[in-house]
Amino acid sequence: MAASVEQAFDYGLLLSIREESARLAALNEYLSTRSYIGGFTFSQADVEAFTRFPEPPREQYFHVLRWYRHIAAITDTSSANSCDTKGKRVQPAWSPPEGTEQPRLHLYNSLTRNKDEFVPQNGKQVLWYCCGPTVYDASHMGHARSYISFDILRRVLMNYFKYDVFYCMNITDIDDKIIKRARQNHLFEQYREKKPAPAQILGDVQTALKPFLVKLAETTDPDKKQMLERLHAAVTSVLGPLQEAVQRGAAASEVAPKAELLLKEAKDLLSDWLDSQLGSQVTENSIFSILPKYWEGEYHQDMEALNVLPPDVLTRVSEYVPEIVAFVKKVVENGYGYVSNGSVYFDTAQFGGSEKHSYGKLVPEAVGDQKALQEGEGDLSISADRLSEKRSQNDFALWKASKPGEPSWDSPWGKGRPGWHIECSAMAGSILGESMDIHGGGFDLRFPHHDNELAQSEAYFENDHWVRYFLHTGHLTIAGCKMSKSLKNFITIKDALAKHTARQLRLAFLMHSWKDTLDYSNNTMESAIQYEKFINEFFLNVKDVLRAPTNITGQYEKWDSQEIELNKSFYEKKAAVHRALCDNVDTRTAMEEMRALVSLGNTYIAARKSNRQTPNRMLLQSVAAYLTEMLRVFGAIDGVEPIGFPVGGSGQNMDLEAIVMPYLSVLSDFRETVRKIARENKVTEVLQLCDALRDDTLPELGVRLEDHEGLPTVVKLVDRETLLKEREEKKQVEEEKKRKKEEAARKKQEQEAAKLAKMKIPPSEMFRSEIDKYSNFDDSGFPTHDAEGKEISKGQTKKLKKLYDAQEKLHKDYLEMVQNGGSS
């Protein structure tokens, strides 16, 4: 070997060493001072010397092996004599890893009833239309089922899969239900304003009951019949007392409250009757807008309270009537609609007969279901004359000629109003164009509403792909029972939020599949509450670890097997969550994987603390930050906190934890010092005050202190109501424990008293009281004959003698105890 200033090394002497190991050792020592990085290269003599090695040197001769590989890599080992001393060392060939196939997002598509790979039409942009509420009453948990579920899906697509989602939703503010309810409300308020006398109220309710009872008798649907029966029972229960008071001429002070109660209970019944008598006289369009405007406002407030993102675009039917008219005109021009008596109907036969179209894409087996079709047309649109206007029973209204008592707008076919299905087609088409990526709605809207939407939209655009993916959320039941607004069997969102937080409701939804039926029950909500509590405790424990003082370099700690194992599990759980979200946004499985990750984190923290070791802060921070981000993606955390749930409630613009925790830490340290001194000096009163601070004072302020033997006190900021509930539960457990202890002591005392009473009895008296068993006794009180006068057998005598001897010993012990000053 030689640098530029040296001659090539003479291997002659070195190679003359016969013993191979000695020769290699000498060569290794020489080459230890030679480095090609330091400028040394090799000569032809070096190459010739190294070609004498029949095989690579052993690892122990490191420097020889290093140069052997260096020469072999640069020269052609099969013809070393042709080696060019100017050869360059080159990088070996590289090949990429095989890798693994990554899961792709699949969504359950109602158009195929399969999980289809989600492929947007235009890169990462997603055009999404969602059917909004018909606003004629309070929003209920059925609405929450749909809109929270779609909010979760939307957030996952935007914030996890990073799609650019454009979300459009409608408000139905023109509808048969709205028209009827608005008209009835208007007429009932007019009736109240006239301040009818109690006798008139009584007479009107009795008159209204006649058609109501006919309706009740004709109703066959068991749920509707049950609802009507409940209404009938409520009305008759208050009608009788008013009737009795009026007949006997009771004072106004007695009659008036009874009349007001009857008005309250009979509102629906009276409103329906008033509508049948006077509904056709209500013609002012503004009357029909008051109701939906009010309930739309309530709906938006409910959605905000549930942390549901607002749509990018909101469309109202009342604002799109010109567009709807134009849409209907084109459907007719394209040959798929016809005019009949001022109304316009969709020709399902003409559309279905076309080669490029198909009617009933979502639920083909429901085509022809007249009950479903009539429900889709609306209560005001299924009279015999209306039904007779259609060429086929399967046809549906695009535009309805308005009757007296209904709002109306001008159109080429006369005064009328939009059909129900047409509104979504026209509004979605105006905003999203001829094709959208996703259309969403409740499961019960598949037929006829969404099938009719598809038909009329594809008739308008003359295509077969108005919607690429149709998503339908599952039903919601209440404790196993069907929920229905029309059946008055529903829980409003406000009522639900009075019992549980928006986060708890969302967690309940996340713990179930978005497309399956969800049962809203105590068990469902308790599971969500426990999940929230479980994961929040983990966040609080991690925050406590992170609050431990350290410098910037101290936060990087050595990883042992525990950290390596937890980190491995962490990445496995992240991969499992990703697979679950790719599988139709399966949040149920994702939440379970996150729960499992928290369990692993808890186990790690507990193991480290049990060994008086500090948990690795950077690793726990990564795990907690990931869980926080996933919950933020799901909409269960609404804030910028890097770890955990927001502290201090929503609407607070300050970081409460950052502000108060330094003071609480000082307080905790001071308390710990005081406790230590009190224990050393056995000052019980001071220890009790420290416990009272922990158990009584601080929970009222939303602060929990956790004392651990041999470890610093843990300080946690927790919701005040949660802490007070925990305190009450702890109090109940302690009281139960105390009660059981007192009960055990009482039983023990009773047993001891019974034993003492038995000990007091001399053996000569123990059998004499049992006159139902024995009739004669000897001088010692031992029975000789049974109750019938027969002499007691030898076997029985033997058994009685054992009892007698045992009692004799007990009584002897008693006498000794008395002599020694014991119980008397």
Short mmCIF file of C-alpha atoms in Angstrom, two decimals, residues 411-798:
data_model
loop_
_atom_site.label_atom_id
_atom_site.label_comp_id
_atom_site.label_asym_id
_atom_site.label_seq_id
_atom_site.Cartn_x
_atom_site.Cartn_y
_atom_site.Cartn_z
CA SER A 411 -95.82 28.77 -13.83
CA PRO A 412 -96.52 27.97 -17.50
CA TRP A 413 -99.16 25.51 -16.25
CA GLY A 414 -100.92 27.93 -13.90
CA LYS A 415 -100.68 28.64 -10.18
CA GLY A 416 -98.96 25.83 -8.38
CA ARG A 417 -96.13 24.65 -6.18
CA PRO A 418 -93.18 22.24 -6.50
CA GLY A 419 -93.47 18.53 -5.91
CA TRP A 420 -91.34 17.09 -3.15
CA HIS A 421 -88.77 15.16 -5.18
CA ILE A 422 -88.12 17.85 -7.77
CA GLU A 423 -86.72 20.34 -5.28
CA CYS A 424 -83.50 18.37 -4.62
CA SER A 425 -82.90 17.69 -8.30
CA ALA A 426 -83.28 21.32 -9.31
CA MET A 427 -81.29 22.79 -6.43
CA ALA A 428 -78.49 20.21 -6.54
CA GLY A 429 -78.31 20.52 -10.31
CA SER A 430 -78.06 24.32 -10.06
CA ILE A 431 -75.13 24.12 -7.65
CA LEU A 432 -73.30 20.89 -8.52
CA GLY A 433 -74.09 20.41 -12.19
CA GLU A 434 -74.92 17.27 -14.12
CA SER A 435 -73.12 14.81 -11.86
CA MET A 436 -72.07 14.67 -8.21
CA ASP A 437 -69.74 12.35 -6.36
CA ILE A 438 -71.85 11.70 -3.25
CA HIS A 439 -75.53 12.05 -2.41
CA GLY A 440 -76.57 11.39 1.18
CA GLY A 441 -79.77 10.92 3.12
CA GLY A 442 -81.61 8.73 5.59
CA PHE A 443 -82.30 5.07 4.82
CA ASP A 444 -86.05 5.68 4.61
CA LEU A 445 -85.55 8.15 1.72
CA ARG A 446 -84.25 5.54 -0.73
CA PHE A 447 -87.69 4.96 -2.24
CA PRO A 448 -89.50 6.81 -3.55
CA HIS A 449 -87.67 10.06 -2.86
CA HIS A 450 -84.15 9.26 -4.01
CA ASP A 451 -85.20 6.91 -6.80
CA ASN A 452 -87.45 9.67 -8.13
CA GLU A 453 -84.67 12.24 -7.75
CA LEU A 454 -82.38 10.05 -9.82
CA ALA A 455 -84.99 9.51 -12.51
CA GLN A 456 -86.00 13.14 -13.01
CA SER A 457 -82.39 14.40 -12.82
CA GLU A 458 -81.12 11.90 -15.38
CA ALA A 459 -84.16 12.77 -17.50
CA TYR A 460 -83.12 16.44 -17.29
CA PHE A 461 -79.40 15.91 -17.99
CA GLU A 462 -79.96 12.93 -20.31
CA ASN A 463 -77.27 10.91 -18.53
CA ASP A 464 -77.13 7.81 -16.34
CA HIS A 465 -74.72 9.01 -13.66
CA TRP A 466 -76.27 11.93 -11.80
CA VAL A 467 -74.99 10.36 -8.57
CA ARG A 468 -71.85 8.23 -8.38
CA TYR A 469 -72.12 7.11 -4.76
CA PHE A 470 -75.37 7.08 -2.75
CA LEU A 471 -74.89 6.93 1.01
CA HIS A 472 -77.77 6.21 3.39
CA THR A 473 -77.54 6.41 7.17
CA GLY A 474 -79.28 3.76 9.26
CA HIS A 475 -82.49 4.11 11.26
CA LEU A 476 -82.61 5.26 14.87
CA THR A 477 -84.70 3.47 17.46
CA ILE A 478 -85.48 4.60 20.98
CA ALA A 479 -84.88 1.81 23.50
CA GLY A 480 -85.70 -0.67 20.75
CA CYS A 481 -88.88 1.09 19.56
CA LYS A 482 -89.49 2.80 16.21
CA MET A 483 -89.05 6.56 16.28
CA SER A 484 -91.38 8.78 14.28
CA LYS A 485 -92.16 12.47 14.40
CA SER A 486 -95.59 11.93 12.86
CA LEU A 487 -96.34 9.34 15.57
CA LYS A 488 -95.12 11.77 18.25
CA ASN A 489 -92.65 9.12 19.40
CA PHE A 490 -89.44 11.09 19.33
CA ILE A 491 -86.85 12.79 21.52
CA THR A 492 -85.87 16.29 20.51
CA ILE A 493 -82.22 17.20 20.18
CA LYS A 494 -82.63 19.78 22.94
CA ASP A 495 -84.03 17.11 25.27
CA ALA A 496 -81.11 14.81 24.42
CA LEU A 497 -78.58 17.59 25.05
CA ALA A 498 -80.19 18.28 28.42
CA LYS A 499 -79.17 14.75 29.47
CA HIS A 500 -75.87 14.26 27.65
CA THR A 501 -73.18 16.43 26.09
CA ALA A 502 -72.72 16.80 22.34
CA ARG A 503 -69.44 14.90 22.64
CA GLN A 504 -71.13 11.97 24.39
CA LEU A 505 -73.81 11.81 21.69
CA ARG A 506 -71.17 11.88 18.98
CA LEU A 507 -69.13 9.18 20.71
CA ALA A 508 -72.25 7.01 20.82
CA PHE A 509 -72.64 7.45 17.06
CA LEU A 510 -68.93 6.80 16.47
CA MET A 511 -69.19 3.52 18.37
CA HIS A 512 -71.76 2.24 15.85
CA SER A 513 -71.76 1.79 12.08
CA TRP A 514 -73.14 4.84 10.26
CA LYS A 515 -75.21 2.71 7.88
CA ASP A 516 -76.84 0.38 10.43
CA THR A 517 -79.67 0.90 12.90
CA LEU A 518 -78.64 2.72 16.08
CA ASP A 519 -80.59 2.18 19.28
CA TYR A 520 -80.64 5.33 21.41
CA SER A 521 -80.93 3.94 24.93
CA ASN A 522 -79.46 4.25 28.41
CA ASN A 523 -77.07 1.40 27.67
CA THR A 524 -75.87 3.07 24.46
CA MET A 525 -75.23 6.36 26.21
CA GLU A 526 -73.60 4.77 29.25
CA SER A 527 -71.11 3.04 26.92
CA ALA A 528 -70.28 6.42 25.36
CA ILE A 529 -69.87 8.06 28.77
CA GLN A 530 -67.51 5.33 29.96
CA TYR A 531 -65.47 5.58 26.73
CA GLU A 532 -65.13 9.33 27.23
CA LYS A 533 -64.10 8.88 30.85
CA PHE A 534 -61.61 6.14 29.97
CA ILE A 535 -59.80 8.11 27.28
CA ASN A 536 -59.95 11.39 29.23
CA GLU A 537 -58.18 9.77 32.20
CA PHE A 538 -55.38 8.74 29.85
CA PHE A 539 -55.08 12.30 28.55
CA LEU A 540 -54.93 13.64 32.11
CA ASN A 541 -52.25 11.12 33.09
CA VAL A 542 -50.13 12.00 30.06
CA LYS A 543 -50.48 15.71 30.80
CA ASP A 544 -49.26 15.03 34.33
CA VAL A 545 -46.19 13.23 32.94
CA LEU A 546 -45.49 16.12 30.55
CA ARG A 547 -45.74 18.69 33.35
CA ALA A 548 -42.75 17.17 35.15
CA PRO A 549 -39.90 19.73 34.87
CA THR A 550 -37.12 18.92 32.42
CA ASN A 551 -34.69 20.75 30.15
CA ILE A 552 -34.72 20.57 26.39
CA THR A 553 -32.30 17.67 26.24
CA GLY A 554 -33.81 15.84 29.21
CA GLN A 555 -37.00 15.16 27.33
CA TYR A 556 -35.11 12.75 25.07
CA GLU A 557 -34.79 9.63 27.18
CA LYS A 558 -33.25 6.24 26.45
CA TRP A 559 -35.68 3.68 25.12
CA ASP A 560 -35.80 0.28 26.78
CA SER A 561 -37.77 -2.78 25.75
CA GLN A 562 -40.99 -1.32 27.22
CA GLU A 563 -40.79 1.78 25.02
CA ILE A 564 -39.87 -0.22 21.94
CA GLU A 565 -42.80 -2.57 22.50
CA LEU A 566 -45.29 0.27 23.11
CA ASN A 567 -44.07 2.12 20.02
CA LYS A 568 -44.44 -1.03 17.94
CA SER A 569 -48.00 -1.46 19.20
CA PHE A 570 -48.66 2.23 18.55
CA TYR A 571 -47.83 1.88 14.86
CA GLU A 572 -49.82 -1.35 14.63
CA LYS A 573 -52.87 0.37 16.09
CA LYS A 574 -52.48 3.35 13.76
CA ALA A 575 -52.41 0.96 10.82
CA ALA A 576 -55.49 -0.84 12.17
CA VAL A 577 -57.36 2.47 12.51
CA HIS A 578 -56.40 3.35 8.93
CA ARG A 579 -57.67 0.00 7.64
CA ALA A 580 -60.93 0.52 9.51
CA LEU A 581 -61.48 4.00 8.07
CA CYS A 582 -60.71 2.72 4.57
CA ASP A 583 -63.35 0.05 5.13
CA ASN A 584 -66.47 2.21 4.71
CA VAL A 585 -65.30 4.65 7.42
CA ASP A 586 -65.75 1.98 10.08
CA THR A 587 -65.49 4.23 13.12
CA ARG A 588 -66.72 1.45 15.40
CA THR A 589 -63.60 -0.63 14.77
CA ALA A 590 -61.41 2.48 14.77
CA MET A 591 -62.71 3.48 18.20
CA GLU A 592 -62.04 -0.01 19.56
CA GLU A 593 -58.47 0.08 18.23
CA MET A 594 -58.01 3.47 19.87
CA ARG A 595 -59.39 2.08 23.14
CA ALA A 596 -56.88 -0.79 22.92
CA LEU A 597 -54.06 1.72 22.35
CA VAL A 598 -55.12 3.62 25.48
CA SER A 599 -55.10 0.37 27.46
CA LEU A 600 -51.54 -0.31 26.31
CA GLY A 601 -50.54 3.22 27.29
CA ASN A 602 -52.12 2.84 30.73
CA THR A 603 -50.33 -0.47 31.27
CA TYR A 604 -47.00 1.12 30.32
CA ILE A 605 -47.50 4.10 32.67
CA ALA A 606 -48.53 1.83 35.54
CA ALA A 607 -45.52 -0.47 35.03
CA ARG A 608 -43.08 2.44 34.99
CA LYS A 609 -44.56 4.06 38.08
CA SER A 610 -44.66 0.78 40.00
CA ASN A 611 -40.89 0.57 39.48
CA ARG A 612 -40.46 4.21 40.55
CA GLN A 613 -39.49 5.08 36.96
CA THR A 614 -40.62 8.08 34.93
CA PRO A 615 -42.60 7.17 31.80
CA ASN A 616 -41.07 8.27 28.51
CA ARG A 617 -42.66 11.65 27.88
CA MET A 618 -41.97 11.92 24.14
CA LEU A 619 -43.52 8.54 23.39
CA LEU A 620 -46.62 9.20 25.48
CA GLN A 621 -46.94 12.64 23.94
CA SER A 622 -46.94 11.08 20.46
CA VAL A 623 -49.61 8.54 21.42
CA ALA A 624 -51.83 11.13 23.13
CA ALA A 625 -51.42 13.64 20.28
CA TYR A 626 -52.45 10.99 17.75
CA LEU A 627 -55.56 10.06 19.75
CA THR A 628 -56.43 13.73 20.14
CA GLU A 629 -56.07 14.35 16.43
CA MET A 630 -58.25 11.35 15.55
CA LEU A 631 -60.98 12.54 17.91
CA ARG A 632 -60.64 16.00 16.36
CA VAL A 633 -61.03 14.43 12.91
CA PHE A 634 -64.22 12.74 14.15
CA GLY A 635 -65.53 16.04 15.53
CA ALA A 636 -65.40 14.84 19.14
CA ILE A 637 -62.84 17.52 20.00
CA ASP A 638 -63.41 21.07 18.85
CA GLY A 639 -60.35 23.08 19.74
CA VAL A 640 -56.64 23.51 19.18
CA GLU A 641 -55.37 21.73 22.30
CA PRO A 642 -52.51 19.43 21.29
CA ILE A 643 -53.59 16.80 23.82
CA GLY A 644 -56.94 15.91 25.30
CA PHE A 645 -60.38 17.38 25.58
CA PRO A 646 -60.78 21.14 26.01
CA VAL A 647 -60.85 22.30 29.63
CA GLY A 648 -63.33 24.91 30.75
CA GLY A 649 -66.13 24.16 28.33
CA SER A 650 -66.83 25.40 24.82
CA GLY A 651 -66.78 29.09 24.07
CA GLN A 652 -63.75 29.87 26.24
CA ASN A 653 -61.13 31.74 24.31
CA MET A 654 -58.36 31.17 26.84
CA ASP A 655 -56.27 28.13 27.65
CA LEU A 656 -57.60 27.56 31.15
CA GLU A 657 -55.19 24.73 31.85
CA ALA A 658 -52.13 26.78 30.95
CA ILE A 659 -53.31 29.64 33.16
CA VAL A 660 -54.31 27.82 36.33
CA MET A 661 -51.99 24.79 36.37
CA PRO A 662 -48.88 26.66 37.64
CA TYR A 663 -50.88 27.87 40.65
CA LEU A 664 -52.37 24.45 41.26
CA SER A 665 -48.93 22.85 41.09
CA VAL A 666 -47.64 25.28 43.73
CA LEU A 667 -50.68 24.52 45.90
CA SER A 668 -50.16 20.77 45.46
CA ASP A 669 -46.47 20.98 46.36
CA PHE A 670 -47.26 23.10 49.44
CA ARG A 671 -49.94 20.64 50.52
CA GLU A 672 -47.55 17.71 50.08
CA THR A 673 -44.95 19.44 52.27
CA VAL A 674 -47.56 20.14 54.93
CA ARG A 675 -48.71 16.49 54.84
CA LYS A 676 -45.15 15.26 55.23
CA ILE A 677 -44.56 17.47 58.30
CA ALA A 678 -47.96 16.51 59.76
CA ARG A 679 -47.21 12.80 59.35
CA GLU A 680 -43.79 13.15 60.95
CA ASN A 681 -45.29 15.03 63.91
CA LYS A 682 -48.51 12.98 63.97
CA VAL A 683 -50.76 16.06 63.65
CA THR A 684 -53.98 14.30 62.65
CA GLU A 685 -56.05 17.48 62.37
CA VAL A 686 -53.75 18.90 59.69
CA LEU A 687 -53.88 15.66 57.69
CA GLN A 688 -57.66 15.78 57.84
CA LEU A 689 -57.64 19.35 56.52
CA CYS A 690 -55.38 18.27 53.63
CA ASP A 691 -57.83 15.46 52.82
CA ALA A 692 -60.76 17.87 52.99
CA LEU A 693 -58.99 20.17 50.51
CA ARG A 694 -58.60 17.21 48.13
CA ASP A 695 -62.02 15.64 48.64
CA ASP A 696 -64.36 18.58 49.27
CA THR A 697 -62.95 21.97 48.28
CA LEU A 698 -61.07 21.41 45.02
CA PRO A 699 -63.67 19.18 43.30
CA GLU A 700 -66.09 22.09 43.53
CA LEU A 701 -63.60 24.02 41.38
CA GLY A 702 -63.08 21.21 38.86
CA VAL A 703 -59.73 20.09 40.27
CA ARG A 704 -58.79 16.53 41.18
CA LEU A 705 -55.76 15.64 43.31
CA GLU A 706 -54.54 12.05 43.26
CA ASP A 707 -52.16 11.02 46.05
CA HIS A 708 -49.79 8.12 45.32
CA GLU A 709 -47.51 6.61 47.95
CA GLY A 710 -43.90 7.50 47.20
CA LEU A 711 -44.79 9.54 44.12
CA PRO A 712 -45.71 13.22 43.56
CA THR A 713 -49.39 14.13 43.78
CA VAL A 714 -51.10 14.16 40.38
CA VAL A 715 -53.11 17.31 39.55
CA LYS A 716 -55.92 17.05 36.99
CA LEU A 717 -58.43 19.55 35.64
CA VAL A 718 -61.72 17.72 35.24
CA ASP A 719 -65.27 18.83 34.53
CA ARG A 720 -66.85 19.96 37.82
CA GLU A 721 -70.02 17.93 37.33
CA THR A 722 -67.93 14.82 36.69
CA LEU A 723 -65.97 15.34 39.90
CA LEU A 724 -69.08 15.95 41.96
CA LYS A 725 -70.62 12.80 40.52
CA GLU A 726 -67.46 10.86 41.34
CA ARG A 727 -67.52 12.26 44.88
CA GLU A 728 -71.14 11.24 45.32
CA GLU A 729 -70.42 7.76 43.98
CA LYS A 730 -67.40 7.46 46.30
CA LYS A 731 -69.56 8.61 49.21
CA GLN A 732 -72.18 5.99 48.35
CA VAL A 733 -69.51 3.27 48.14
CA GLU A 734 -68.08 4.32 51.52
CA GLU A 735 -71.56 4.45 53.07
CA GLU A 736 -72.32 1.00 51.69
CA LYS A 737 -69.02 -0.26 53.02
CA LYS A 738 -69.80 1.30 56.40
CA ARG A 739 -73.29 -0.20 56.39
CA LYS A 740 -71.95 -3.67 55.63
CA LYS A 741 -69.33 -3.28 58.35
CA GLU A 742 -71.97 -2.21 60.86
CA GLU A 743 -74.21 -5.06 59.75
CA ALA A 744 -71.38 -7.54 60.19
CA ALA A 745 -70.63 -6.09 63.66
CA ARG A 746 -74.32 -6.30 64.60
CA LYS A 747 -74.54 -9.90 63.48
CA LYS A 748 -71.35 -10.73 65.35
CA GLN A 749 -72.75 -9.04 68.45
CA GLU A 750 -76.01 -10.94 68.11
CA GLN A 751 -74.11 -14.19 67.67
CA GLU A 752 -71.99 -13.46 70.73
CA ALA A 753 -75.09 -12.52 72.72
CA ALA A 754 -76.81 -15.72 71.63
CA LYS A 755 -73.72 -17.71 72.55
CA LEU A 756 -73.56 -16.02 75.96
CA ALA A 757 -77.25 -16.68 76.56
CA LYS A 758 -76.70 -20.31 75.71
CA MET A 759 -73.67 -20.50 77.99
CA LYS A 760 -75.77 -19.26 80.92
CA ILE A 761 -78.10 -22.26 80.70
CA PRO A 762 -77.07 -25.08 83.09
CA PRO A 763 -77.06 -28.48 81.39
CA SER A 764 -79.70 -29.63 83.85
CA GLU A 765 -82.12 -27.06 82.38
CA MET A 766 -81.34 -27.31 78.67
CA PHE A 767 -83.86 -30.07 77.87
CA ARG A 768 -86.56 -29.27 80.45
CA SER A 769 -88.03 -26.45 78.31
CA GLU A 770 -88.55 -28.82 75.36
CA ILE A 771 -91.84 -30.27 76.63
CA ASP A 772 -93.00 -30.88 73.07
CA LYS A 773 -90.22 -33.49 72.78
CA TYR A 774 -89.72 -34.94 76.26
CA SER A 775 -92.00 -35.85 79.22
CA ASN A 776 -89.69 -37.27 81.94
CA PHE A 777 -86.19 -36.34 83.10
CA ASP A 778 -83.67 -37.78 85.60
CA ASP A 779 -82.22 -35.82 88.52
CA SER A 780 -79.60 -34.21 86.30
CA GLY A 781 -82.24 -32.92 83.88
CA PHE A 782 -81.43 -35.53 81.24
CA PRO A 783 -84.55 -36.70 79.30
CA THR A 784 -85.61 -40.33 79.78
CA HIS A 785 -88.96 -40.45 77.92
CA ASP A 786 -90.27 -38.72 74.79
CA ALA A 787 -93.44 -36.59 74.61
CA GLU A 788 -95.62 -39.71 74.18
CA GLY A 789 -94.15 -41.34 77.30
CA LYS A 790 -92.02 -43.87 75.45
CA GLU A 791 -88.53 -44.55 76.81
CA ILE A 792 -85.85 -42.87 74.74
CA SER A 793 -83.80 -45.34 72.67
CA LYS A 794 -80.11 -46.01 73.27
CA GLY A 795 -79.16 -44.38 69.98
CA GLN A 796 -81.12 -41.21 70.78
CA THR A 797 -79.73 -41.21 74.32
CA LYS A 798 -76.20 -41.29 72.89
#
